[in-house]
Coordinates of C-alpha atoms in Angstrom, one line a residue:
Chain A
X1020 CA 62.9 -13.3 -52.7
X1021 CA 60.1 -11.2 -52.1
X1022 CA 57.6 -12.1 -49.2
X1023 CA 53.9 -11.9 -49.6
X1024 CA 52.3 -8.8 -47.9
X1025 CA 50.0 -11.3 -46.3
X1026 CA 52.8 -13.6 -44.6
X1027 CA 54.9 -10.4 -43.6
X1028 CA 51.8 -9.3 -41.4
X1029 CA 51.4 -12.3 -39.8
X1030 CA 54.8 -12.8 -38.7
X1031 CA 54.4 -9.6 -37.1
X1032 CA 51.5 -10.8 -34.8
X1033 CA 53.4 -14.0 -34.8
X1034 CA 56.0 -12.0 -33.1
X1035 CA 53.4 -10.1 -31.0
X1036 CA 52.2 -13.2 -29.4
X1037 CA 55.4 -15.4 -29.1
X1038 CA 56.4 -12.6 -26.6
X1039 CA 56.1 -14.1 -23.7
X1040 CA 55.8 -11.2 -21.5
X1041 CA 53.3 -9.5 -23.9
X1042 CA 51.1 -12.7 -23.2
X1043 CA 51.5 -12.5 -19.9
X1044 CA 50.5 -9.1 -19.3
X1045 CA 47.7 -9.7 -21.6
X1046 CA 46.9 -12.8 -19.4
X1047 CA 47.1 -10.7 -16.2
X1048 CA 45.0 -7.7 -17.1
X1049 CA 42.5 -10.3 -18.9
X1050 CA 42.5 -12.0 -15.2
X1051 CA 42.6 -8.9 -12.8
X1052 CA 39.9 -7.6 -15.2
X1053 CA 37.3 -10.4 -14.5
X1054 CA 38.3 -10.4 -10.6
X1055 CA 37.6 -6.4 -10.1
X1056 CA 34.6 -7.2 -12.4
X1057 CA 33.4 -9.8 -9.3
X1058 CA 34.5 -7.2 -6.6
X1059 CA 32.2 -4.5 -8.2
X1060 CA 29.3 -6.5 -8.1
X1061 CA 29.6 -8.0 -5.0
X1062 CA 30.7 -4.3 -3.7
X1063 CA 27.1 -2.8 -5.5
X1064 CA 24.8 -5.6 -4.5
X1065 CA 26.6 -5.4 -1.4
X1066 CA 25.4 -1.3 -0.9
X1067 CA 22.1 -1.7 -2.2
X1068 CA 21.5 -4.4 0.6
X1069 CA 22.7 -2.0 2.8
X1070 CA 20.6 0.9 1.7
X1071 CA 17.5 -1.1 1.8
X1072 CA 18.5 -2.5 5.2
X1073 CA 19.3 0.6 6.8
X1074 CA 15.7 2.0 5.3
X1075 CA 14.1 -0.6 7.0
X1076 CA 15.9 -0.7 10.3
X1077 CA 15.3 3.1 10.5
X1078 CA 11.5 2.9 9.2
X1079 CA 11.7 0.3 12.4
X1080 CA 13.0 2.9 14.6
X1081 CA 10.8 6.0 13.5
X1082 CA 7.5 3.5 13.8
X1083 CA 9.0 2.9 17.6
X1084 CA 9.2 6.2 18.6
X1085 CA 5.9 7.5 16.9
X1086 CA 3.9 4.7 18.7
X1087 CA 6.0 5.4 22.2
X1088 CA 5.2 9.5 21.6
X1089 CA 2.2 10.1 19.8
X1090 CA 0.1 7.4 21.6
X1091 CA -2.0 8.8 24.1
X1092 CA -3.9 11.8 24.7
X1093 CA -0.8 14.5 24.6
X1094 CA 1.8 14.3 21.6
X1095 CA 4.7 16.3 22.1
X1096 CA 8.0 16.7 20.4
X1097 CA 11.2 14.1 21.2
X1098 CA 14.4 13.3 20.3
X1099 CA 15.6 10.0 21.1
X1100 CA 18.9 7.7 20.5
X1101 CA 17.4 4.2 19.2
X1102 CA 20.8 2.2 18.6
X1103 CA 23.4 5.1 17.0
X1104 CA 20.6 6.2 15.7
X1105 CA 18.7 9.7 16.3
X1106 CA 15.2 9.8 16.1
X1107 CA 13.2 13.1 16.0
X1108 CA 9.6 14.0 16.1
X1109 CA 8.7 17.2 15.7
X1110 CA 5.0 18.4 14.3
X1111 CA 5.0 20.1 10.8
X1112 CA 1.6 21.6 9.7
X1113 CA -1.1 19.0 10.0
X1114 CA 1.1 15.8 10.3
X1115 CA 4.3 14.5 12.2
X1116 CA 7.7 14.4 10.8
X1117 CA 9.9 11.4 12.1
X1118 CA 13.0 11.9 11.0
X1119 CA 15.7 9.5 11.7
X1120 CA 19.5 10.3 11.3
X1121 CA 21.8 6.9 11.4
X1122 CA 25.2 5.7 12.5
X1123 CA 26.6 5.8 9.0
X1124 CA 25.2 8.7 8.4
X1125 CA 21.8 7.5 6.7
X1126 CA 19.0 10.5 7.2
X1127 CA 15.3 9.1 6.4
X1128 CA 12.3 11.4 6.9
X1129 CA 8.4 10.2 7.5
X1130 CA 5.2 11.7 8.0
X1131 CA 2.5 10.2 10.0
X1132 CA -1.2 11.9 11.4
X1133 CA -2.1 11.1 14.2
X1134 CA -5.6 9.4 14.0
X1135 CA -8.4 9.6 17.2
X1136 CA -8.5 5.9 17.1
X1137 CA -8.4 2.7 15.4
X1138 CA -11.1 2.0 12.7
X1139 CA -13.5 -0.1 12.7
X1140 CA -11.9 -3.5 13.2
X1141 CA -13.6 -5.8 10.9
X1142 CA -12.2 -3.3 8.1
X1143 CA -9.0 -4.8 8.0
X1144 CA -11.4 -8.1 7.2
X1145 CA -12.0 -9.8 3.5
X1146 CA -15.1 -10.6 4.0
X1147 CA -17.6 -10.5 7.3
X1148 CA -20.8 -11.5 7.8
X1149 CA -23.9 -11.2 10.7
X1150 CA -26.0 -14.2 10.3
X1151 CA -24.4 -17.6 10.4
X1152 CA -26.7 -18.7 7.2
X1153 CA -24.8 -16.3 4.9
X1154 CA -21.6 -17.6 5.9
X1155 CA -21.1 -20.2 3.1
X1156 CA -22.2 -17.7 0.7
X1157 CA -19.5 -15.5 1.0
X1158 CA -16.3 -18.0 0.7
X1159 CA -13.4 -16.4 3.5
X1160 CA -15.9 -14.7 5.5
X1161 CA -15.6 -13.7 9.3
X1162 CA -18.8 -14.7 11.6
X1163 CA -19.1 -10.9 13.5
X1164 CA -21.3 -10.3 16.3
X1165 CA -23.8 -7.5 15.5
X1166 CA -21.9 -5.1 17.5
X1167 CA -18.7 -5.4 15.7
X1168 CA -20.1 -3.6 12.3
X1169 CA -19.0 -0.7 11.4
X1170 CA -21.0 2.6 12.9
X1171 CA -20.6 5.7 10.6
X1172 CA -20.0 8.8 12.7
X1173 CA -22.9 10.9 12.1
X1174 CA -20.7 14.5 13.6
X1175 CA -18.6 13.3 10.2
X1176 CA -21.0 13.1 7.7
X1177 CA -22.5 16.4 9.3
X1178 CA -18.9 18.1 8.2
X1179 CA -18.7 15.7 5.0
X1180 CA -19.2 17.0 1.5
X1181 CA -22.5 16.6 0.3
X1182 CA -23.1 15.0 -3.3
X1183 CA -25.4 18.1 -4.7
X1184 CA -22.3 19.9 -4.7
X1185 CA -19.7 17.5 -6.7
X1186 CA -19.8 17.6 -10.2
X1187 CA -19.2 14.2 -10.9
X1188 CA -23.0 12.6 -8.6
X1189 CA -26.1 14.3 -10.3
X1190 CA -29.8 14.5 -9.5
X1191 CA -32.0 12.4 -11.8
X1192 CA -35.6 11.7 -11.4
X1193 CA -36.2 9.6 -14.3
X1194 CA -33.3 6.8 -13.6
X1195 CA -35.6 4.6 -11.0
X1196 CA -38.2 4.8 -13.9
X1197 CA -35.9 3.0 -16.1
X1198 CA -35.4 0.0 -13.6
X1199 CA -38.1 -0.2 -11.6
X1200 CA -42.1 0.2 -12.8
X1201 CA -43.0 2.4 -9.8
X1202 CA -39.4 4.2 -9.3
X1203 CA -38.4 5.1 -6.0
X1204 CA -39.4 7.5 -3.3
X1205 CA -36.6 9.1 -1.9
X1206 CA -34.1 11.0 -4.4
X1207 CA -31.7 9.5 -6.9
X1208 CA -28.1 10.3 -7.9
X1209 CA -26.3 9.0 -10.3
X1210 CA -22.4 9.2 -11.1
X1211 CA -21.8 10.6 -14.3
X1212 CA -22.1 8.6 -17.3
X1213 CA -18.7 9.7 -19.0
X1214 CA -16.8 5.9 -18.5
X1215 CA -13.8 7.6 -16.8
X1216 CA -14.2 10.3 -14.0
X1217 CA -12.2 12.0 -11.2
X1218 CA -13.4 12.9 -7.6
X1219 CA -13.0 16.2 -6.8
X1220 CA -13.9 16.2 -3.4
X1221 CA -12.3 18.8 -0.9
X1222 CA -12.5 15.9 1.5
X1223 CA -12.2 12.1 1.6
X1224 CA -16.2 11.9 2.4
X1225 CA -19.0 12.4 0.2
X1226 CA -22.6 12.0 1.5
X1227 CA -25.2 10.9 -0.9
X1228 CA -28.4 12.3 0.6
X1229 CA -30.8 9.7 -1.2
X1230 CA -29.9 7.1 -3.8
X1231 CA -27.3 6.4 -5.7
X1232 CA -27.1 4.9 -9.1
X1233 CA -24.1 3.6 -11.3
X1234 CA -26.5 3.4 -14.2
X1235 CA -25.5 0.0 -17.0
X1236 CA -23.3 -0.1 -19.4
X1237 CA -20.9 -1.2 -21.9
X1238 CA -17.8 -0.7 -20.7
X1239 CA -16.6 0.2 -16.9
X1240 CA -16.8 3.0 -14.9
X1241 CA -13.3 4.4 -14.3
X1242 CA -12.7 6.5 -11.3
X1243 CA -9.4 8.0 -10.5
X1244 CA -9.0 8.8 -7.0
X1245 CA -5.5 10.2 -5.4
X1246 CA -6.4 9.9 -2.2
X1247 CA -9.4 7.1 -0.3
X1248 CA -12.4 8.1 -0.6
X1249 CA -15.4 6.7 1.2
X1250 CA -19.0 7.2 -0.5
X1251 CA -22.0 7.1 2.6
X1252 CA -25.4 6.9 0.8
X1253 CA -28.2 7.6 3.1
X1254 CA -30.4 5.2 0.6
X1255 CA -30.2 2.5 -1.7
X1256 CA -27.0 1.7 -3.5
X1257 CA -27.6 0.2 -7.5
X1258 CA -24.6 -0.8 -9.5
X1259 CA -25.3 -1.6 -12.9
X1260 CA -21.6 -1.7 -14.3
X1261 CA -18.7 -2.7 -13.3
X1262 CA -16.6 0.0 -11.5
X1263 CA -12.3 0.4 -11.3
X1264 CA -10.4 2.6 -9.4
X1265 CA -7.2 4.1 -10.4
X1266 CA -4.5 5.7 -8.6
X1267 CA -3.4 5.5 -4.9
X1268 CA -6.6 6.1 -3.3
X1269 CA -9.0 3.1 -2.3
X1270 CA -13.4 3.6 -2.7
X1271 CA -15.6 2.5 0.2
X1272 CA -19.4 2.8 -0.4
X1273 CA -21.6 2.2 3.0
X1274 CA -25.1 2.2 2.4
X1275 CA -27.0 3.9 5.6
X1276 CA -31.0 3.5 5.8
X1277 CA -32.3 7.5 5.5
X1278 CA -34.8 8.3 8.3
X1279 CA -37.9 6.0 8.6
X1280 CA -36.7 3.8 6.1
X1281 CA -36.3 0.2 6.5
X1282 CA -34.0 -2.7 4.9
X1283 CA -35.6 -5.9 3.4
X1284 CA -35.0 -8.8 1.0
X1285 CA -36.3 -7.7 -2.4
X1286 CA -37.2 -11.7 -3.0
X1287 CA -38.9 -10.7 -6.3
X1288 CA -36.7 -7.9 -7.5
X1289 CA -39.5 -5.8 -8.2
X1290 CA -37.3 -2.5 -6.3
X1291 CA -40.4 -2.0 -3.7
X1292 CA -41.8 -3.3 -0.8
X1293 CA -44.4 -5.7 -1.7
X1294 CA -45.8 -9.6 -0.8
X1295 CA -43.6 -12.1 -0.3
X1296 CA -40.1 -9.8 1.0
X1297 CA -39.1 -10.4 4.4
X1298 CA -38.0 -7.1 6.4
X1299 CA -35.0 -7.0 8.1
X1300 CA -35.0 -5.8 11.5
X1301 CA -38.1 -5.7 14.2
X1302 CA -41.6 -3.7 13.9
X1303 CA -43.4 -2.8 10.3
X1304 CA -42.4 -1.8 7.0
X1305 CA -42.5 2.1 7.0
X1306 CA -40.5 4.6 4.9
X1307 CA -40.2 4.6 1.5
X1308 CA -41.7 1.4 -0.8
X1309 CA -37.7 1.2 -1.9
X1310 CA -36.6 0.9 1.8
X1311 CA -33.1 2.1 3.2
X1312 CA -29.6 0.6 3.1
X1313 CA -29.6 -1.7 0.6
X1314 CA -27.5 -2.8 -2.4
X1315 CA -28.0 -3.9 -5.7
X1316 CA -25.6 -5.5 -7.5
X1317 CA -26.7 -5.9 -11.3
X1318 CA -29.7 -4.1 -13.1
X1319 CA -31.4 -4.6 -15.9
X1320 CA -29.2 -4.2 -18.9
X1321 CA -26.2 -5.4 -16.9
X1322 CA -23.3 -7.4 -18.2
X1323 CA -23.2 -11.4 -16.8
X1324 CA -20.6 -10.4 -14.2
X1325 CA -20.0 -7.0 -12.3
X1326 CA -16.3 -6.5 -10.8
X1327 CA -16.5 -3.8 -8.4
X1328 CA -13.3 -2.5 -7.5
X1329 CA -14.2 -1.0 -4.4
X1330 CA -15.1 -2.3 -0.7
X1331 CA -18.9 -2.2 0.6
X1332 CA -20.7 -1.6 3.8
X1333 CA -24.4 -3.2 3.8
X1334 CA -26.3 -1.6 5.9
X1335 CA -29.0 -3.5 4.5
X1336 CA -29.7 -6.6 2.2
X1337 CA -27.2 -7.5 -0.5
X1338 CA -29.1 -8.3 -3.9
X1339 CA -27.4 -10.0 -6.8
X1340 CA -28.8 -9.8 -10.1
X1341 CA -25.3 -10.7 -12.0
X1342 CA -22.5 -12.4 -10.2
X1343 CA -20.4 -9.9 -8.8
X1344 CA -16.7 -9.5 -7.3
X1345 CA -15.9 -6.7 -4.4
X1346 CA -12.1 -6.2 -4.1
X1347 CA -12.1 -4.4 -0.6
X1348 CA -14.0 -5.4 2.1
X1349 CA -17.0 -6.8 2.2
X1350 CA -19.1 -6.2 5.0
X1351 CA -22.6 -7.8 5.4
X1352 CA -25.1 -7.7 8.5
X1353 CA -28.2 -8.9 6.5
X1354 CA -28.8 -11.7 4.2
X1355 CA -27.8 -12.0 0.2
X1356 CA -30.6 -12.1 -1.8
X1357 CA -30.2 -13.6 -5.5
X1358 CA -32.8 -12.3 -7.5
X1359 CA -31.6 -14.0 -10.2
X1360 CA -31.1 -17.5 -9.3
X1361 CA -27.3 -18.7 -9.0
X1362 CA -26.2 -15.4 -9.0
X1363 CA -22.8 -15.1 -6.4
X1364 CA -20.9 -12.8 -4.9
X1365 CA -16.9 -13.3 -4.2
X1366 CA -14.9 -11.0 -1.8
X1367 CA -11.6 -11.3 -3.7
X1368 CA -10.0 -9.6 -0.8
X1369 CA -7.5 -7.9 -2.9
X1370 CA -7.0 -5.3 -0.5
X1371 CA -7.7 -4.5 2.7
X1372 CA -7.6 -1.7 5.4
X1373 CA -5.1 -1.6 8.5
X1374 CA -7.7 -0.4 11.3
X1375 CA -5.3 0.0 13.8
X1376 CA -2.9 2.9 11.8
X1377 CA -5.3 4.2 9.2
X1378 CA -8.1 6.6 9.2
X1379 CA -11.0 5.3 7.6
X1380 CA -13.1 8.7 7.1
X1381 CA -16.8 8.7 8.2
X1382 CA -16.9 5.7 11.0
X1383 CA -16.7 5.6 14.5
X1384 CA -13.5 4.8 15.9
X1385 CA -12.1 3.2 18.9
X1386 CA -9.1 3.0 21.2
X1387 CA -7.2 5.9 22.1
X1388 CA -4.8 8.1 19.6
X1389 CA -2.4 6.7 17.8
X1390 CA 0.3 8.2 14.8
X1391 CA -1.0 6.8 11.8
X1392 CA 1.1 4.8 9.3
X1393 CA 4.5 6.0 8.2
X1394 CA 4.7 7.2 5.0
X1395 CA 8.5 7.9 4.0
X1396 CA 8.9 10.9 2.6
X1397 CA 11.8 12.5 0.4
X1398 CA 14.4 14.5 1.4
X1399 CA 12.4 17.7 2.8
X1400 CA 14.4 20.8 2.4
X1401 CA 15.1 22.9 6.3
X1402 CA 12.3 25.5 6.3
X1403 CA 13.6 28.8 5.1
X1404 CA 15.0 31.4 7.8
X1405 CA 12.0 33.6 9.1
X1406 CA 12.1 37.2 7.0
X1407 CA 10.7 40.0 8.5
X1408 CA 7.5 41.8 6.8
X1409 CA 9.4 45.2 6.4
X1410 CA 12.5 45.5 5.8
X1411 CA 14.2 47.7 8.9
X1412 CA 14.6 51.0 8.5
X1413 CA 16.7 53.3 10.0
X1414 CA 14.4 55.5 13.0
X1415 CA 14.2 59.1 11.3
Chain B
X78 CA 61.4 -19.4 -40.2
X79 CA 64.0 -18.4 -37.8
X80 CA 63.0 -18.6 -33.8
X81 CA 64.8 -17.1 -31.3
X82 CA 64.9 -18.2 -28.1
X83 CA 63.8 -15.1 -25.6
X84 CA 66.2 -13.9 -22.5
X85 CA 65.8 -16.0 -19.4
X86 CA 65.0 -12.3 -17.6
X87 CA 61.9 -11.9 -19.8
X88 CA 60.3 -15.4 -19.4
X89 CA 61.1 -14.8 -15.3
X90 CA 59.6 -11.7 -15.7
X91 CA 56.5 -13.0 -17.3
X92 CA 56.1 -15.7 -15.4
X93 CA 56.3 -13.6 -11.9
X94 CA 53.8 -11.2 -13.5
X95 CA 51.4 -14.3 -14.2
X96 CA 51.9 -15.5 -11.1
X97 CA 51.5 -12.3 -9.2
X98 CA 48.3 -11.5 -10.9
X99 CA 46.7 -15.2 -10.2
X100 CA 47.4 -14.8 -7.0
X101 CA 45.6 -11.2 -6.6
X102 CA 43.0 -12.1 -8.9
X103 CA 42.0 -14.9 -6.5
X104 CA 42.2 -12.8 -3.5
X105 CA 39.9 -10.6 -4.9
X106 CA 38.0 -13.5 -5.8
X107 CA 37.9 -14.8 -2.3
X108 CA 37.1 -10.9 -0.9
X109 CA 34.5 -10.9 -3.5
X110 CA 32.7 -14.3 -2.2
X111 CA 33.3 -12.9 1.7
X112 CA 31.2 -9.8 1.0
X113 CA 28.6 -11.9 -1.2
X114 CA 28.1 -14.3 1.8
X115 CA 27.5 -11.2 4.2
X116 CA 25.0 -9.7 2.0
X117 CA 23.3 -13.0 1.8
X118 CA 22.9 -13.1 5.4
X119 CA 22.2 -9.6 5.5
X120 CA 19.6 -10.7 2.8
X121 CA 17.9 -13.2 4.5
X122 CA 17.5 -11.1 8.0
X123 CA 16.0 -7.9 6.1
X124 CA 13.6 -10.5 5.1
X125 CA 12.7 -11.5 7.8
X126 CA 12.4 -7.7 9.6
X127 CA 10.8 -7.0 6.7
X128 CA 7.9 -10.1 6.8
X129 CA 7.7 -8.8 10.6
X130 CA 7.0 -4.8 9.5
X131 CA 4.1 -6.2 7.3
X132 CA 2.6 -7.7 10.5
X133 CA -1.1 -9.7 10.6
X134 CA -3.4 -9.8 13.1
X135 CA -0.8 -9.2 15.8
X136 CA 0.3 -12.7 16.6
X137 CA 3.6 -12.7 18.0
X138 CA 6.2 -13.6 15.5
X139 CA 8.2 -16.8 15.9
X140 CA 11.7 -15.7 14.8
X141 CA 13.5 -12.3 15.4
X142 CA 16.0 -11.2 12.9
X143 CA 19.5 -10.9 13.8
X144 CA 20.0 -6.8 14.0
X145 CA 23.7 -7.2 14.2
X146 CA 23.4 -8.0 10.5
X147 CA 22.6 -4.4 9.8
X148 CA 25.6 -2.9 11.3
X149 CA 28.0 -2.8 13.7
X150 CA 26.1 0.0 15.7
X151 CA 23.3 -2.4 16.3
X152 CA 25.2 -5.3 17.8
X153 CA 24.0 -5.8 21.8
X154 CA 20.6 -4.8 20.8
X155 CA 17.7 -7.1 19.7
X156 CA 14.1 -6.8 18.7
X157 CA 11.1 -7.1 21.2
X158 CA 7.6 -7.4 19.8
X159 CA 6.0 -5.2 22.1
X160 CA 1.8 -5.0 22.7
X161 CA 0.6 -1.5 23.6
X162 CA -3.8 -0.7 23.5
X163 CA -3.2 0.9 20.4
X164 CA -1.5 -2.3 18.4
X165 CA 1.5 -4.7 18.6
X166 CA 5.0 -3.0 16.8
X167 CA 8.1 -3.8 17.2
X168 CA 10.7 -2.3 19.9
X169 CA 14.8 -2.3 19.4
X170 CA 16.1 -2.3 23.0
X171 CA 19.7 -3.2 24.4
X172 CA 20.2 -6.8 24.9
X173 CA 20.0 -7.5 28.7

């Protein structure tokens, strides 16, 4: 009798499987499998642990030594054992390298500067405020004493880049015409009206020597920055649109009052000195009708809410015209002055500076020298073996 | 159908190598959970060194992390939160 094709073929499986040795090798591998399976993971979470614990333990280590060396008035080079692990610092063109070799044979390598001093302290802040009045205005604020605001170093922004020479700030005499009926005294500069722009500043400091104006519009002004950069205007400060940074670097503006000119709350938001605004400060309004050091927030034209992705520095009064949101710090020594009613201002505090390890350019600083913050760095190839100019010759 | 019954060597056979691999399946099993428990620990103390690196303010910090955690090398030495003019950091030192 013939058998089926079908039933032959599964009697050979059938004879496969009864085996029971077959099945138990099949049983053991299957097992074994899953159980090195585990081990692997546990092995590979196990390593990565490791890796991130031995960065941190020798970031630990490098920030030990570079605060034990470079703190005070002479830095020199070190080597030192931190628990089995060697730590060197050595100087490498304008920063410090740290470079920390471990135990298990781990290498890490950081650079730091090495800042004068600490920055301004109330920097590191969300929000901080002068007068005790404005303190419920600004929700998370810090009650400062005078004193404690931030002084811009005036040898700085003698050295700093001015804004005739950057591309991206222009002169414009006509934009104070098309906000204000009388315009403005002093000089006006405006940032480029293309919606997305680059800094290219030489430095990290930029000196507006009159007013500056981010003029209204549509959509945002999008500034890419690869390193901070901090914006003194020796003037007035008018945002009319909403501003976001991209890229590593963070945007400061500080608004300074220019020679003879003198801050005060624009209470009718005419732009100009005139009945009815209270001056800031002792004596009698001189200077420009515009005044000195302070910041608009909104202009005609604007959009209900203005989201400015920067920190600021008042050196005068704060106007709103819009409701408006400061990501970095926001620092205040004068009043807020609405000039459109309900108008508010939130410090979001999205970011903040660390005052005591990082250079903020174009302010007095204070404390001794310090390194700066680590910043870990790839592996760094071993500089290349000195090579003479000419090659030596044999003496004729 | 015809069965045939298989040699008592094989079924020994299979059964030792079934045994033999249970058995070394749940050691690896067990080695498995012993490292995962020492990574967790690990874990939790790189968290905590890690929560102290991103310092606020300068307040001294309630717990320490266990450094011998981290390595073999570090055992006998602990952390020290150390204040200096120029801001508070943290200092390994031998254990005294």
């Amino acid at each position: 009798m013939k058998t089926r094709p079908g039933i032959g073929a599964r009697r050979r499986w059938w004879g496969l499987v009864a085996s029971p040795l077959l099945l138990s090798t099949v049983a053991s591998f299957v097992l074994l499998f899953a159980a090195l399976v585990a081990v692997a993971q546990a092995l590979a979470n196990a390593e990565c642990v490791r890796r991130r614990a031995a960065q941190a333990c020798a970031r630990l280590a490098a920030d030990m030594v570079a605060m034990q060396q470079l703190s005070g008035p002479a830095a020199e080079p070190a080597r030192i054992q931190v628990a089995g692990m060697q730590v060197t610092v050595a100087w490498q063109g304008t920063d410090w390298r740290v470079e920390t070799r471990g135990a298990d044979g781990d290498e890490f390598a950081f650079l730091c500067a090495r800042l004068a001093g600490a920055a301004p302290e109330v920097l590191g802040s969300r929000a901080a405020v002068v007068e005790s009045d404005v303190l419920d205005r600004v929700l998370g604020a810090r009650h400062i004493h005078r004193c404690e605001l931030p002084r811009v170093d005036e040898h700085a922004l003698a050295s700093a880049v001015p804004a005739d020479v950057t591309p991206t700030v222009r002169r414009d005499q006509g934009v104070a015409l098309l906000q204000w009926a009388a315009g403005t005294d002093g000089d006006d500069y405006v940032i480029n009206r293309r919606p997305k722009c680059g800094f290219n500043v030489t430095g990290d400091l930029l000196v507006v020597p009159g007013h500056l104006w981010v003029e209204p519009g549509e959509c945002q002004l999008e500034i890419e920055l690869t390193r901070d950069l901090v914006i003194v205007v020796r003037g007035n400060l008018y945002v009319g649109r909403s501003i976001a940074v991209r890229g590593p670097g963070r945007l400061l503006f500080a608004t300074v009052p220019g020679p003879q000119a003198r801050a005060f709350a624009d209470r009718d938001g005419n732009g100009r000195w005139s009945g009815g605004d209270v001056l800031r400060g002792e004596g009698e309004f001189t200077g420009p009708i515009e005044g000195g050091g302070n910041v608009y927030l909104g202009l005609n034209w604007s959009r209900s809410t203005l989201d400015l992705g920067a920190a600021l520095v008042v050196g005068g009064e704060l106007h709103l015209m819009t409701d408006a949101r400061v990501s970095g710090p926001l620092i205040v020594p004068h009043g807020i002055t609405a000039t459109t009613p309900g108008a508010r201002v939130v410090a979001a505090g999205d970011w903040a500076f660390d005052p005591d390890r990082e250079r903020v350019p174009g302010f007095q600083t204070r404390g001794g020298p310090r390194p700066g913050r680590l910043r870990e760095v790839g592996t760094i190839p071993a500089p290349l073996p000195e090579q003479p100019l000419y090659l030596p010759q044999p003496a004729r | 159908m015809k069965v045939h019954a298989h040699p008592m060597g094989e079924l020994m056979l299979a059964a030792l190598l079934l045994l033999a691999s249970i058995g070394g399946g749940l050691w690896l099993r067990h080695e498995a959970t012993a490292v995962n428990a020492a990574t967790e620990t690990r874990r939790q103390e790189l968290a905590c060194l890690v929560g102290l690196e991103t310092r606020a303010g300068g307040a001294v910090p309630t717990r320490f992390p266990d450094l011998g955690a981290f390595g073999s090398h570090y055992v006998g030495h602990e952390l020290v939160w150390t204040i200096a003019p120029t801001g508070a950091y943290l200092t390994i030192r031998p254990q005294r």
